[in-house]
Short mmCIF file of C-alpha atoms in Angstrom, two decimals:
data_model
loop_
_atom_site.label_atom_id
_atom_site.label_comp_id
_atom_site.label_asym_id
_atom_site.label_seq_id
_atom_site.Cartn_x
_atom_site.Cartn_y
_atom_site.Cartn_z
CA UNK I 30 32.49 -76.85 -58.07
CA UNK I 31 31.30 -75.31 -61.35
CA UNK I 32 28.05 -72.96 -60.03
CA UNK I 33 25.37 -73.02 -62.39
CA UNK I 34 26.02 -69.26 -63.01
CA UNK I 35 29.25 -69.69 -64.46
CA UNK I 36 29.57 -68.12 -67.82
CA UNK I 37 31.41 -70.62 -69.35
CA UNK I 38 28.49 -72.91 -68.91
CA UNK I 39 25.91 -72.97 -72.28
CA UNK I 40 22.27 -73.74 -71.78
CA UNK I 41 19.50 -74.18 -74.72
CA UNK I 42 15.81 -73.90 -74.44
CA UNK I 43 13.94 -72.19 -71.90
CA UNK I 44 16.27 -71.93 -68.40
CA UNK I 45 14.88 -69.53 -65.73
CA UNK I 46 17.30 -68.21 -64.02
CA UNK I 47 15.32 -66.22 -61.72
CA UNK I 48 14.23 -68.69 -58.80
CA UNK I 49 17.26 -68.83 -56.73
CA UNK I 50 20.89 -68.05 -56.25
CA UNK I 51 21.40 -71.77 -56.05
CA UNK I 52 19.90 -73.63 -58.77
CA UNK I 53 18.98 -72.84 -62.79
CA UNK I 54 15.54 -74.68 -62.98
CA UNK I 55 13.75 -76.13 -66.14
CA UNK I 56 11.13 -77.78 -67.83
CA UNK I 57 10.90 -77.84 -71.50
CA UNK I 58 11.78 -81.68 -73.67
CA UNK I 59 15.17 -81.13 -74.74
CA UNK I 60 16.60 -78.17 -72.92
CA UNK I 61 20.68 -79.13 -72.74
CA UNK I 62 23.52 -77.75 -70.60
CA UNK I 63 26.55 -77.83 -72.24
CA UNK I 64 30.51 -77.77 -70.94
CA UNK I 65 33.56 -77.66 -72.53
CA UNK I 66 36.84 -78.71 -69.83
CA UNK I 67 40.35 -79.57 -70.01
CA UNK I 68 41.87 -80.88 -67.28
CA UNK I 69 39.10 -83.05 -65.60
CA UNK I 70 39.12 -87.00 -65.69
CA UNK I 71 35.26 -87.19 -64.01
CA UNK I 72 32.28 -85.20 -63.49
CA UNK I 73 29.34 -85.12 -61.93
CA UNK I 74 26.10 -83.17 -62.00
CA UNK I 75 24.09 -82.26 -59.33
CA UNK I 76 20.07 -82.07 -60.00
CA UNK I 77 16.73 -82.92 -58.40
CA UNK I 78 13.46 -83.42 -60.32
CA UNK I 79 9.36 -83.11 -59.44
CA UNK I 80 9.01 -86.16 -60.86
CA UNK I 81 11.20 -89.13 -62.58
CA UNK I 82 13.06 -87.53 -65.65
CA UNK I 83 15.84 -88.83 -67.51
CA UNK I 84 18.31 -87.43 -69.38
CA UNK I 85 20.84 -88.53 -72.41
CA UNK I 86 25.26 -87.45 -71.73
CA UNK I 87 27.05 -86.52 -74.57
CA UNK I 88 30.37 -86.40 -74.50
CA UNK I 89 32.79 -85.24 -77.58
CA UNK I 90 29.08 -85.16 -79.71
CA UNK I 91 28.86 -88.95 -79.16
CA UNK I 92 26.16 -90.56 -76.93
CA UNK I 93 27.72 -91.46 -73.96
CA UNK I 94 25.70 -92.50 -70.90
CA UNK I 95 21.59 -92.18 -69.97
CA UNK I 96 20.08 -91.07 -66.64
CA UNK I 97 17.35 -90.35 -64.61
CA UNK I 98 16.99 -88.09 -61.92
CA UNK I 99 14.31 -89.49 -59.07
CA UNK I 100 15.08 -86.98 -55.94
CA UNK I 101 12.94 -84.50 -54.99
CA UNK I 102 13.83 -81.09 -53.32
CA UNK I 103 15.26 -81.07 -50.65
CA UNK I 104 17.13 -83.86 -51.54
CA UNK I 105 20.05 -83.51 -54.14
CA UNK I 106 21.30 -86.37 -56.72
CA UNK I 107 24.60 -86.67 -57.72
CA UNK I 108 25.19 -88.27 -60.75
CA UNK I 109 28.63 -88.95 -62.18
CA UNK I 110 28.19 -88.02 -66.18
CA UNK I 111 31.60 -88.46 -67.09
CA UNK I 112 34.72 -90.34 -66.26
CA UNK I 113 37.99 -91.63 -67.23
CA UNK I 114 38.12 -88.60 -69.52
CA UNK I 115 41.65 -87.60 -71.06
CA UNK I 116 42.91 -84.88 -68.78
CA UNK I 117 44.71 -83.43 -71.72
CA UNK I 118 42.01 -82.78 -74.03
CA UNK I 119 39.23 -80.00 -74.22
CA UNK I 120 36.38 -82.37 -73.18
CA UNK I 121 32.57 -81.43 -74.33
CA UNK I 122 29.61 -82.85 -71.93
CA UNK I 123 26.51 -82.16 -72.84
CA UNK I 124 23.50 -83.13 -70.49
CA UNK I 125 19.81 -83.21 -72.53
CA UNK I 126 16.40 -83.25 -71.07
CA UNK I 127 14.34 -86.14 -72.80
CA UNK I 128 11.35 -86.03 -71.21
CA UNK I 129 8.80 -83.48 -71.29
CA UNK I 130 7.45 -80.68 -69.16
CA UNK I 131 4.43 -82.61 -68.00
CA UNK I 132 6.61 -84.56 -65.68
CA UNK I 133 7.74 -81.10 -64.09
CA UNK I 134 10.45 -79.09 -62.51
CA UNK I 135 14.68 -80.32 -62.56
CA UNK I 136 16.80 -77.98 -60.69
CA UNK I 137 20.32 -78.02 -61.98
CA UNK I 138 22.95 -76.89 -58.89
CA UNK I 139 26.11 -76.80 -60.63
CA UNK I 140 29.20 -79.56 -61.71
CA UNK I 141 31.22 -81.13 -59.41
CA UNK I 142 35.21 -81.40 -60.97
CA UNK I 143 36.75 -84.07 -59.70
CA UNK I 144 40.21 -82.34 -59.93
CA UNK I 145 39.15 -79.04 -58.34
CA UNK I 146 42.51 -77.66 -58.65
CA UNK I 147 43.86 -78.56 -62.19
CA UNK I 148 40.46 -78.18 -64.50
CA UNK I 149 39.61 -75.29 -67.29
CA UNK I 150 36.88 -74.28 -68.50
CA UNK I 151 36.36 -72.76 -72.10
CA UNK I 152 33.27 -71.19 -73.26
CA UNK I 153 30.94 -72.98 -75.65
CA UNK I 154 30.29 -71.54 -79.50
CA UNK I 155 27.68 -73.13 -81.85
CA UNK I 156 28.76 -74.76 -84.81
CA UNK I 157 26.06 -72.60 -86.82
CA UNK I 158 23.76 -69.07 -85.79
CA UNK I 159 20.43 -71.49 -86.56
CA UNK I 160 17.64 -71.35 -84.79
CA UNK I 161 14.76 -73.62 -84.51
CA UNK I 162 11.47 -73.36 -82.40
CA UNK I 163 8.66 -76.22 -81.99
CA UNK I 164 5.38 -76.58 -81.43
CA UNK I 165 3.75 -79.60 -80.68
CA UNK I 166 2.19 -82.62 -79.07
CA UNK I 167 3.13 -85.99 -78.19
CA UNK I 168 4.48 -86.52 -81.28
CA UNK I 169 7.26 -83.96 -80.92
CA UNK I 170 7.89 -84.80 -76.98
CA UNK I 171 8.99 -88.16 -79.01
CA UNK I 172 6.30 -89.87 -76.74
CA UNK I 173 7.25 -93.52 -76.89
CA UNK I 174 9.51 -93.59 -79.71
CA UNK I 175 11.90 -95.60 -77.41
CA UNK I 176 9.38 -98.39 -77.24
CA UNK I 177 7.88 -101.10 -80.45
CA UNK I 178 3.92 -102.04 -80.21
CA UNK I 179 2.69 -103.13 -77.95
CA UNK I 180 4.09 -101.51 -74.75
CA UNK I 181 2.65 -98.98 -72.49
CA UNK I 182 4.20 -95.72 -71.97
CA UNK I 183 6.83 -94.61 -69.15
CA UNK I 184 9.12 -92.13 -68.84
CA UNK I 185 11.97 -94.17 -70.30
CA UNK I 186 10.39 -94.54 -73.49
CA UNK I 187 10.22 -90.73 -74.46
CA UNK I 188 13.17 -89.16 -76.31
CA UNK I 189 12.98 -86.17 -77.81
CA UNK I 190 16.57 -86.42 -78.85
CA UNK I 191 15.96 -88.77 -81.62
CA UNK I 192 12.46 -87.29 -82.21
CA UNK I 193 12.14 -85.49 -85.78
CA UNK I 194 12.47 -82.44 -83.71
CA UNK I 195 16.02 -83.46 -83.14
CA UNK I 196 16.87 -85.18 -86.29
CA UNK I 197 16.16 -82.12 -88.42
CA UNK I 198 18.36 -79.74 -85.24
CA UNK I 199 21.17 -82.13 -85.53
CA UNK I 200 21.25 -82.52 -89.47
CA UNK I 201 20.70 -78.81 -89.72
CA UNK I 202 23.61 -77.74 -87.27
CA UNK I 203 20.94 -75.70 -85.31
CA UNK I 204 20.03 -74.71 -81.65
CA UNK I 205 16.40 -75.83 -81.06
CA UNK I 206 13.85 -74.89 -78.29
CA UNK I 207 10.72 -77.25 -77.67
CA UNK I 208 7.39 -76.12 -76.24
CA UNK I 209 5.61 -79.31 -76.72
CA UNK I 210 3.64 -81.43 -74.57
CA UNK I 211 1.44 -84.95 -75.35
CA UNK I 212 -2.34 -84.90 -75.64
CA UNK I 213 -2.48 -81.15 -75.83
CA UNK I 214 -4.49 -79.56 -78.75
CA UNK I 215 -5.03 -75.81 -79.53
CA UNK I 216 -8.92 -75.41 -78.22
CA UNK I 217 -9.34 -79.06 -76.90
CA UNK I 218 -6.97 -81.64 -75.59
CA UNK I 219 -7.09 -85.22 -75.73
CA UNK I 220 -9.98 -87.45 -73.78
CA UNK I 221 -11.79 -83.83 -73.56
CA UNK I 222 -15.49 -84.72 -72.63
CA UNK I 223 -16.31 -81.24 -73.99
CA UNK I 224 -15.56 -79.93 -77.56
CA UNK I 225 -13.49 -76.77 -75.83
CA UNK I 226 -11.13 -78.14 -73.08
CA UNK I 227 -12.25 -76.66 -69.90
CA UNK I 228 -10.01 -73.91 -68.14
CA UNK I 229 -8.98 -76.03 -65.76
CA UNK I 230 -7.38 -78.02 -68.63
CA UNK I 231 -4.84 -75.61 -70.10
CA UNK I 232 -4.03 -75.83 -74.07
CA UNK I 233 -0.81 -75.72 -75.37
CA UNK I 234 -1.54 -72.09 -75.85
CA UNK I 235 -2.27 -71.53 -72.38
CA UNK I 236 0.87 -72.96 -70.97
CA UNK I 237 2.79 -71.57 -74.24
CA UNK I 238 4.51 -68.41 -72.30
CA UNK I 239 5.81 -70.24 -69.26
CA UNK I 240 9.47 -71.47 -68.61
CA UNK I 241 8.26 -73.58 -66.06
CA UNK I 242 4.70 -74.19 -66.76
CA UNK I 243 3.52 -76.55 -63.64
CA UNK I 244 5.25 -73.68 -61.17
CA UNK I 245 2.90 -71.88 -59.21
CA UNK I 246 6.04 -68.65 -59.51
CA UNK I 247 7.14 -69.42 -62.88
CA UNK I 248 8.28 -66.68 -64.63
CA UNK I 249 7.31 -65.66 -68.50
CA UNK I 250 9.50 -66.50 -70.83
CA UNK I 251 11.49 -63.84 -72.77
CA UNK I 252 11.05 -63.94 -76.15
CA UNK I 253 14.01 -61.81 -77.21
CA UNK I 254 16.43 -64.48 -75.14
CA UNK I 255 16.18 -67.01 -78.01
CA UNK I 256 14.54 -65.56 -81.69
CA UNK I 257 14.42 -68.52 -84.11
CA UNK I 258 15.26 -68.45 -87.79
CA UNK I 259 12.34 -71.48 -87.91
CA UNK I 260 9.17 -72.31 -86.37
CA UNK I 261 8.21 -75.45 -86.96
CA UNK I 262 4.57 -76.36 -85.43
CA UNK I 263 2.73 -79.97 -85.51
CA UNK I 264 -0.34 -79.29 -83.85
CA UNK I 265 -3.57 -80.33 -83.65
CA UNK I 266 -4.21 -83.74 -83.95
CA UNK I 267 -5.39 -83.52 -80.23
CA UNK I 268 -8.28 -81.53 -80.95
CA UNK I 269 -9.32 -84.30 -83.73
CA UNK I 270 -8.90 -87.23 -81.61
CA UNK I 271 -12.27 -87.83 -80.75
CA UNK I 272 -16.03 -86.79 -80.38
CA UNK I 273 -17.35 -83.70 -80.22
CA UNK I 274 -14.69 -82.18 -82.15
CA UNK I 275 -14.21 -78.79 -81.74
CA UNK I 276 -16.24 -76.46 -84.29
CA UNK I 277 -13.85 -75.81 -87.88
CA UNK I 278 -13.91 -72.31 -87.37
CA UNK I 279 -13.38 -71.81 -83.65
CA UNK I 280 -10.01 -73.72 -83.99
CA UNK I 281 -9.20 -72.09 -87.13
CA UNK I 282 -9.54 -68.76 -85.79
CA UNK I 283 -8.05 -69.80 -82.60
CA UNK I 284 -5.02 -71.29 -84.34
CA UNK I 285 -4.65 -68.45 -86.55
CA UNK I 286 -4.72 -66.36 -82.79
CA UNK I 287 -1.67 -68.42 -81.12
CA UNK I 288 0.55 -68.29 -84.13
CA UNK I 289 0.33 -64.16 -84.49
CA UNK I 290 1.03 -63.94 -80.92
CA UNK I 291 4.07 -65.99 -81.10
CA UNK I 292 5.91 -64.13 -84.19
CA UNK I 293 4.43 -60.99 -82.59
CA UNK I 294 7.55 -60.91 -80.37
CA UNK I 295 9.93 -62.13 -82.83
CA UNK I 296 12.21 -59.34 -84.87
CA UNK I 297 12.56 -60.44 -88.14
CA UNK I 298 9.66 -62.79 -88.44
CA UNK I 299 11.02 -66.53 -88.69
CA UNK I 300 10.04 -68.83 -91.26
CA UNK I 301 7.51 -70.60 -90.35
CA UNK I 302 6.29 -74.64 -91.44
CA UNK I 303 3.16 -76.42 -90.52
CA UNK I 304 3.49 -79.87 -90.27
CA UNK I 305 0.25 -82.65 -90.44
CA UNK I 306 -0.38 -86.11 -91.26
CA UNK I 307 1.48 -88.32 -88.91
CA UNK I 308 -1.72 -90.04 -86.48
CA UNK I 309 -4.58 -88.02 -88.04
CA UNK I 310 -7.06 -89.92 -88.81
CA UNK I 311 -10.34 -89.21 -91.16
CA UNK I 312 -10.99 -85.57 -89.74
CA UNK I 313 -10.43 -81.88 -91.13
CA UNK I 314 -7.36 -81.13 -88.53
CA UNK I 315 -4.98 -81.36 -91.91
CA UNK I 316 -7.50 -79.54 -94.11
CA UNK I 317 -7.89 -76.37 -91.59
CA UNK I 318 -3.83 -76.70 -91.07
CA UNK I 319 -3.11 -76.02 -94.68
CA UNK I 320 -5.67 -73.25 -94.28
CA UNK I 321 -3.91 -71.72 -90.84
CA UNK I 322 -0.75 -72.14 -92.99
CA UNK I 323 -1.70 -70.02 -95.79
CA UNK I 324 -3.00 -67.44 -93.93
CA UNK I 325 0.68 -66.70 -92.82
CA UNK I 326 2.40 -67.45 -96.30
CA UNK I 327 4.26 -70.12 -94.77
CA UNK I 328 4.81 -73.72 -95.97
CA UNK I 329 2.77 -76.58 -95.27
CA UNK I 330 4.26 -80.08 -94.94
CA UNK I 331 2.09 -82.91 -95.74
CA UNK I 332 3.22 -86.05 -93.84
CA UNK I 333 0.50 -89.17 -94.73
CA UNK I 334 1.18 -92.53 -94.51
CA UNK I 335 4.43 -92.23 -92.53
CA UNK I 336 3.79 -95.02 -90.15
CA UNK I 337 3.62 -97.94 -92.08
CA UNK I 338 5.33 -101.26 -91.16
CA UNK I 339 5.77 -102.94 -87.85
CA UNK I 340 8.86 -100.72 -87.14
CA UNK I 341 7.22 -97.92 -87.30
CA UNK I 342 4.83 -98.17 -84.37
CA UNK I 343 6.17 -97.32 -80.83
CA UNK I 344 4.69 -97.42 -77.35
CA UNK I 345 0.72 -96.48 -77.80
CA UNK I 346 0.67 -96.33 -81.86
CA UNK I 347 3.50 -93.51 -81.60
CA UNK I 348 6.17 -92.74 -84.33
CA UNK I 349 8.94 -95.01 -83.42
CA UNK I 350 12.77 -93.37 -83.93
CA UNK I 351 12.45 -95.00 -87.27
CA UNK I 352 9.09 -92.97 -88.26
CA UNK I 353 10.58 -89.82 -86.61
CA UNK I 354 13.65 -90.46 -88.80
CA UNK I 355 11.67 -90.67 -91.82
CA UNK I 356 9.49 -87.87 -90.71
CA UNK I 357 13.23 -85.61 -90.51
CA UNK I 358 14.35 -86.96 -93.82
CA UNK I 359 10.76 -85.34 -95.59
CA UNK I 360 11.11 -81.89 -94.00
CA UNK I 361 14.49 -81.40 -94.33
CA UNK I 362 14.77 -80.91 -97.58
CA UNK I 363 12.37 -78.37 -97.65
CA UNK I 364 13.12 -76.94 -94.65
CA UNK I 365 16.88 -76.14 -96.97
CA UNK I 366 14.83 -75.43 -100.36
CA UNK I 367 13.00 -72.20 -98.04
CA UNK I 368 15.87 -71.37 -95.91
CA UNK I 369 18.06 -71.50 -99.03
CA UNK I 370 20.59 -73.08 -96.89
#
């Protein structure tokens, strides 16, 4: 048994740590657990989840197996991730959360080695020091990219790991984090009757500091744990959706607000990108971005137009993995241009 303590064990994105001796919990799209082993032929993990979540298995950087995790604590799954792995070689598994926080808590409780006696671990280093943080809605959850209009939305059609989130991470040889979460806005969320989302109705803002936002006990995240080189945020759109909009310069100076108290905790400031344009319809959500954008010197990314063919339109008129590929392929070069990388 590998405990999820073990030091040899590498996590990414927000993992608390904090709410028992038994489990690591966590919530965030796109937070990964990642083991390197000699020694071992098959492995399982051991989880539970809130709700239904699924998650993608690497193994050796290739995509390997998918699954999703359906039992509820007290109940524990055990899922076998990997098998008829060479014994000889130094084996990398890597388990990634595709779904997003809204669909709540997974409680990781360590690896199960199938050859308890003969397996070694060895400890995980990054292929680069890059660091990328973002910000977003449905679009960066990769809500429905799995699917092609029509089709209705389930868990099995989000992916954040071949979201643009991902594709510019991968390409980029980068860590990422991902505080994002579908239909919420800055002052107003999606269906809002009311042009300010009521309290009751937490922002992306609100639930911002949490590791495990839908947790009665969760803890704040520590900023210091994970300081990004880039901060890429796509945000808005939600607040645009639909009538009553909220006023210009509320979410203006609201936006302006949420961004200076994220890179108030960072030491040195990342670089930070805006990105608009992708499901934004005739409003001023773009207009006021590029303002929120200049007010912090950083660089706006102007995405129009990206969805447009057939193959482009996923489960309720979201960027399919084509459109998030294509949506990757704009920013990236920019994203090297700034970073002179």
């Amino acid at each position: 048994m590998v405990l999820p303590s073990d030091s040899s064990i590498h996590y990414v994105g927000r993992i608390d740590k904090t709410q028992s001796n038994q489990y690591y919990a966590f919530s965030w799209s796109g937070c990964q657990i990642i083991l390197n082993i000699t020694g071992a032929t098959e492995i399982k993990a051991i989880l539970n989840s809130e709700k239904p979540n699924w998650f993608d298995v690497f193994i050796n950087g290739q995509l390997s197996s998918v699954f999703n995790v359906t039992e509820s604590v007290p109940q524990q799954q055990i899922i076998t991730i990997a098998n008829n792995l060479n014994s000889n070689d130094i084996n990398q598994i890597k388990i990634s959360k595709r779904t997003e926080a809204e669909f709540g808590q997974v409680n990781f409780y360590g690896f199960q080695i199938e050859e308890e006696e003969n397996f070694k671990l060895f400890t995980y280093t990054p292929l680069t020091n890059r660091k990328f943080e973002f910000i977003g809605d449905s679009i960066a959850t990769g809500y429905g990219d799995m699917g092609k209009a029509p089709c209705a939305f389930t868990e099995s059609t989000e992916n954040v790991d071949v979201s643009f989130v991902s594709d510019i991470t991968n390409q980029l040889f980068g860590e990422q984090s991902v505080i994002a979460w579908e239909g919420k806005g800055v002052v107003k969320n999606y269906g809002s009757p009311t042009p300010i989302s009521n309290p009751n109705d937490p922002t992306l803002p609100d639930l911002y500091p949490y590791i495990l936002p839908l947790s009665d006990n969760s803890s704040y995240w520590d900023p210091s744990e994970f300081i990004p080189d880039v901060l890429v945020i796509n945000l808005g759109s939600n607040d645009y959706t639909d009538l009553p909009y909220p006023p210009s310069d509320y979410f203006q100076a609201k936006f302006i607000e949420f961004v200076k108290s994220i890179i108030a905790n960072y030491n040195p400031i990342p670089k930070i990108f805006f990105i608009c344009g992708v499901m934004v319809g005739e409003h001023p959500c773009c207009t006021i971005t590029q303002a929120v954008s200049n007010v912090f010197n950083a660089t706006y990314i102007d995405m129009p137009n990206i969805q447009n063919s057939s193959d482009d339109f996923g489960c309720y008129g979201h960027p399919t993995i084509i459109a998030h590929a294509h949506m990757a392929s704009i920013a990236i070069p920019i994203i090297k241009q700034v970073m002179n990388w």
